[in-house]
Amino acid sequence: MDSIGSLGLQQGEGAPGCPQEGLPCPSNSSEMVQECLRQFTVTGAQLRQIQTSLLGSMEQALRGRAGPAPAVRMLPTYVGSTPHGTEQGDFVVLELGATGASLRVLCVTLTGIEGHKVEPRSREFVIPQEVMLGPGQQLFDFAARCLSEFLAVLPVGNQGLQLGFSFSFPCHQTGLDKSTLISWTKGFKCSDVEGQDVVQLLRDAIQRQGVHGIDVVAVVNDTVGTMMGCEPGVGPCEVGLVVDTGTNACYMEEARHVAVLDEDRGRVCISIEWGSFSDEGALGPVQTVFDRTLDHESLNPGAQRFEKMIGGLYLGELVRLVLAHLAQRGVLFGGHTSPVLQSQGSILLEHVAEMEDPSAGAARVHAVLQDLGLNPKPSDAEWVQRVCVAVCTRAAQLCAAALAAVLSRLQHSREQQALQIAVATGGQVFERHPRFLSVLRETVMLLAPDCDVSFIPSVDGGGRGVAMVTAVAARLAAHRRLLEETLAPFRLTREQLAAVQAQMREAMAKGLQGEASSLRMLPTYVRATPDGSERGDFLALDLGGTNFRVLLVRVTAGGVQISSQIYSIPECVAQGSGQQLFDHIVDCIVDFQQKQGLSGQSLPLGFTFSFPCRQMGLDQGILLNWTKGFKASDCEGQDVVCLLREAIRRRQAVELNVVAIVNDTVGTMMSCGYEDPRCEVGLIVGTGTNVCYMEELRNVASVDGDSGQMCINTEWGAFGDDGSLSMLSTYFDASVDQASINPGKQRFEKMISGMYLGEIVRHILLHLTSLGVLFRGQQTQRLQTRDIFKTKFLSEIESDSLALRQVRAILEDLGLPLTSDDALMVLEVCQAVSQRAAQLCGAGVAAVVEKIRENRGLEELTISVGVDGTLYKLHPHFSSLVAATVRELAPRCVVTFLQSEDGSGKGAALVTAVACRLAQRTRV
Ligand code: BG6
Ligand code: GLC
Ligand code: GLC
């Protein structure tokens, strides 16, 4: 075999001109050239095979399963819709990597009016070779310098200008302004950039350069810029095709087909990165030995094999390799090679374009060759032109096969047999080779006969599209800032929480002493947690939480068995007359007794009544005021046990023996205390919130006696009603308070408990909508409706296992039409509100356990807290946030939280049992 040194081929690799082994070498020049050209012909079958194979790779990548080699990457961009055309403002675009060694800076004005265009200002800078191959920092510094020079003469001034970064290399994008370079392609190979966020690198460089007032808000691939900048014609343009230095396309895919996104609605723009397509079965048969040589000598051997047959960076080089070969074989240039033919990169795309142009006569080709320092013979021009045509035709055909694969994909995913679609085209190859588009078009018609494709040249080389994306990104960034500002008051520092803890401690002490305090610190007359010797059958009532329940509690040596039934308390009853409410309660008891076969029996009854009561004994409780959603008349200031007894009397037929009235916190503490003697605190975070704990009797001014303990119902829900929480209270808290049935009251409860968190969220959502941040600024009737946003939605929305699309579904069920961006923001609002609630609750618990520790003069206290309440139990993060806050603020207390399983009804029965036991003892 001949030596073919200048092509850099190894012996035995197959020489150009004799491509297929076994074929006889052509004997004369014409045949030799023909043979060379033949290698660049691609058959229809081969193109179809490429189309099919590329489609297969695309679909595989969409499904998230990488093939044996990364065939095509299918990278989701953060562009979810094609432009509306309403975007406006001045934007700076910095383009790197689209057109070879040049960097372009543009200032684009979007008018927001369709068809009204302002010519952009732009400037191109040549990137020196050593910068393209040097350290990354040098490249980005170069870019920042170019930007600075451009801005220096910009009449619009650069204060507050938003910049879109067109960076045309394969990147993993994780946000509109976050993009990690996977690998360099084309002629770039700067160190320390792969694996880095290129937006950050640019921002750092801009800062080093001392350019102020520029905000990099979006990063965009050139294909996306091309697609987005396209003037909407008959329909939107949903494919962007670039054949510049390299080649690639993007298109709008159905989001549900993109496995990595976990999103089931809408479309997302996918950058295919088809340049890396490399299926040997499909590409092998069309690759020539020149392609292999080119690849071998490139900066990235083995990579971007498809791109190297199409991209403008390579077309000149392929032509050079063919010409050098033919010169060596004595066919061209009188058999003389020249420094030009021997040096890589000496023939450029523009030379090929000029020579290939059908209108260029032999004289023109001759002149170009001479300019290149070659010494053409008169007969050379025609051959050279044919070589150029062959190389470019093949490129256009291969590109058509790839585009046909995208069209098949669109037909399939949209289930449309006859697809009508607009493709935006951009890049030097289109601009300089008029034939490229016509070959592409013809081939596409052949390969995708059912598709009606219109090709639309990009505007401003994609710069306008980048400006469009930048406009959208800028809007989103502004929205994010507004969101952050809105939520900032909900994000409490450690110092703020420690201050809450300290204030709570002070309020507890004052309340115990009978001094003015927002904490009432009510004695409960429960002096001990159960000791396990309690026995008997008891009735219990449980009023004040989500459910009203009547229970039968059997306390035996073998444990506690409970049967219960839930009854509803209609709002009209909860807020009607007291008599009506208590009659209703007795009706429910009678019904329960009948169902349980207990009619006629007079069992001792414990009444969990979850409202603030001043107690004088176990079976006496004067309702101080209603809280939560209750407002029945003529009850405040009355003994609730009497009200119940009167209702029983009115009902005549029943006999009931009301023994004890118990707050739900106390019931919960007792119920958990039955299992764990260390349980000396009861915490409720449900409809309302409250805490009780075992206090030293000597500290309780209103009860006689200095020894022993008594359970104190703190009624901490009212903490801050004296204005002490005003520093923390936000505009939204004030709105929720004002709209409630007890304005000015239960201020701590209104920041924490289930009855209010949904309302706080709703008020924040209303505010964000009025700022235009959410729901496209459109207020809906639904969102204006009180209590429409239930606290259980917070628990659902914040659940880790929930994808954003489910969040969206929950909100859509509420009649709120929203985008993914909206869904994410609503999630963040929920998180901020529930986190503050949990932390405030934790600060309160820290105050309580620290007080117990100090009461007992202990270095370290080990204690359990019995907890109940729907919010605490259902919310995915509430309990751990409470615990974390307590650890932080009460480091000397080891606190275990026990969730009450049976509600506080069981606790009420236990209190009753203790009372009966003690009563029996006194009788004896
Ligand atoms: C339950 C009690 O254990 O917890 C109720 O039995 C109490 O009386 C409730 O009010 C608190 O939770 P929620 O979420 O129902 O208010
Ligand atoms: C290369 C890049 C790609 C770009 C294309 C066209 O293939 O990897 O991101 O779109 O060139 O410039
Ligand atoms: C309210 C009540 C209180 C109760 C709490 C939890 O704050 O005033 O008594 O414990 O809600 O249900």
PDB file of C-alpha atoms in Angstrom, residues 96-102 132 168-170 184-188 221-223 226 240-249 273-276 294 300 303-316 349 395 399 425-431 436:
ATOM      1  CA  LEU A  96     -19.233  32.389  22.977  1.00  0.00           C
ATOM      2  CA  GLY A  97     -18.700  29.256  20.982  1.00  0.00           C
ATOM      3  CA  ALA A  98     -21.166  29.663  18.172  1.00  0.00           C
ATOM      4  CA  THR A  99     -19.011  31.014  15.418  1.00  0.00           C
ATOM      5  CA  GLY A 100     -15.576  29.572  15.852  1.00  0.00           C
ATOM      6  CA  ALA A 101     -12.912  31.839  17.180  1.00  0.00           C
ATOM      7  CA  SER A 102     -15.043  34.897  17.509  1.00  0.00           C
ATOM      8  CA  MET A 132      -9.068  29.089  23.158  1.00  0.00           C
ATOM      9  CA  SER A 168     -22.754  26.863  22.740  1.00  0.00           C
ATOM     10  CA  PHE A 169     -21.258  23.752  24.207  1.00  0.00           C
ATOM     11  CA  PRO A 170     -22.898  20.738  25.844  1.00  0.00           C
ATOM     12  CA  TRP A 184     -15.584  21.328  25.215  1.00  0.00           C
ATOM     13  CA  THR A 185     -16.402  20.781  21.568  1.00  0.00           C
ATOM     14  CA  LYS A 186     -15.265  22.450  18.359  1.00  0.00           C
ATOM     15  CA  GLY A 187     -11.955  24.301  18.624  1.00  0.00           C
ATOM     16  CA  PHE A 188     -12.007  25.016  22.377  1.00  0.00           C
ATOM     17  CA  ASN A 221     -27.347  27.302  23.825  1.00  0.00           C
ATOM     18  CA  ASP A 222     -27.163  28.832  20.338  1.00  0.00           C
ATOM     19  CA  THR A 223     -29.857  26.488  19.061  1.00  0.00           C
ATOM     20  CA  THR A 226     -32.073  30.586  17.240  1.00  0.00           C
ATOM     21  CA  GLY A 240     -33.858  25.469  16.303  1.00  0.00           C
ATOM     22  CA  LEU A 241     -31.209  24.170  13.918  1.00  0.00           C
ATOM     23  CA  VAL A 242     -27.657  25.466  13.911  1.00  0.00           C
ATOM     24  CA  VAL A 243     -24.936  24.630  11.431  1.00  0.00           C
ATOM     25  CA  ASP A 244     -22.119  26.916  12.326  1.00  0.00           C
ATOM     26  CA  THR A 245     -18.680  25.895  13.474  1.00  0.00           C
ATOM     27  CA  GLY A 246     -20.452  22.898  14.966  1.00  0.00           C
ATOM     28  CA  THR A 247     -23.959  21.574  14.538  1.00  0.00           C
ATOM     29  CA  ASN A 248     -26.843  20.888  16.832  1.00  0.00           C
ATOM     30  CA  ALA A 249     -30.598  21.272  17.147  1.00  0.00           C
ATOM     31  CA  GLU A 273     -26.387  17.738  21.118  1.00  0.00           C
ATOM     32  CA  TRP A 274     -26.513  15.562  18.054  1.00  0.00           C
ATOM     33  CA  GLY A 275     -22.910  16.422  17.221  1.00  0.00           C
ATOM     34  CA  SER A 276     -21.850  13.567  19.480  1.00  0.00           C
ATOM     35  CA  LEU A 294      -9.610  14.609  10.593  1.00  0.00           C
ATOM     36  CA  ASN A 300     -11.044  15.788  20.684  1.00  0.00           C
ATOM     37  CA  ALA A 303     -15.703  12.686  20.068  1.00  0.00           C
ATOM     38  CA  GLN A 304     -18.296  14.643  18.067  1.00  0.00           C
ATOM     39  CA  ARG A 305     -17.905  12.349  15.065  1.00  0.00           C
ATOM     40  CA  PHE A 306     -21.186  13.384  13.499  1.00  0.00           C
ATOM     41  CA  GLU A 307     -20.425  17.067  13.977  1.00  0.00           C
ATOM     42  CA  LYS A 308     -17.082  16.607  12.272  1.00  0.00           C
ATOM     43  CA  MET A 309     -18.870  15.631   9.055  1.00  0.00           C
ATOM     44  CA  ILE A 310     -21.207  18.626   9.101  1.00  0.00           C
ATOM     45  CA  GLY A 311     -19.906  21.563  11.146  1.00  0.00           C
ATOM     46  CA  GLY A 312     -18.285  24.533   9.443  1.00  0.00           C
ATOM     47  CA  LEU A 313     -15.125  24.117  11.470  1.00  0.00           C
ATOM     48  CA  TYR A 314     -14.472  20.862   9.648  1.00  0.00           C
ATOM     49  CA  LEU A 315     -15.688  21.314   6.070  1.00  0.00           C
ATOM     50  CA  GLY A 316     -12.592  23.276   5.013  1.00  0.00           C
ATOM     51  CA  LEU A 349     -15.289  27.488   5.506  1.00  0.00           C
ATOM     52  CA  ALA A 395     -22.928  17.631   5.148  1.00  0.00           C
ATOM     53  CA  CYS A 399     -27.929  17.207   8.612  1.00  0.00           C
ATOM     54  CA  THR A 425     -32.056  27.986  11.070  1.00  0.00           C
ATOM     55  CA  GLY A 426     -28.891  29.714  12.033  1.00  0.00           C
ATOM     56  CA  GLY A 427     -25.152  29.608  11.593  1.00  0.00           C
ATOM     57  CA  GLN A 428     -22.510  30.468   9.081  1.00  0.00           C
ATOM     58  CA  VAL A 429     -22.965  27.384   6.980  1.00  0.00           C
ATOM     59  CA  PHE A 430     -26.507  28.461   6.154  1.00  0.00           C
ATOM     60  CA  GLU A 431     -25.446  32.035   5.644  1.00  0.00           C
ATOM     61  CA  PHE A 436     -26.790  23.959   1.902  1.00  0.00           C
TER      62      PHE A 436
END
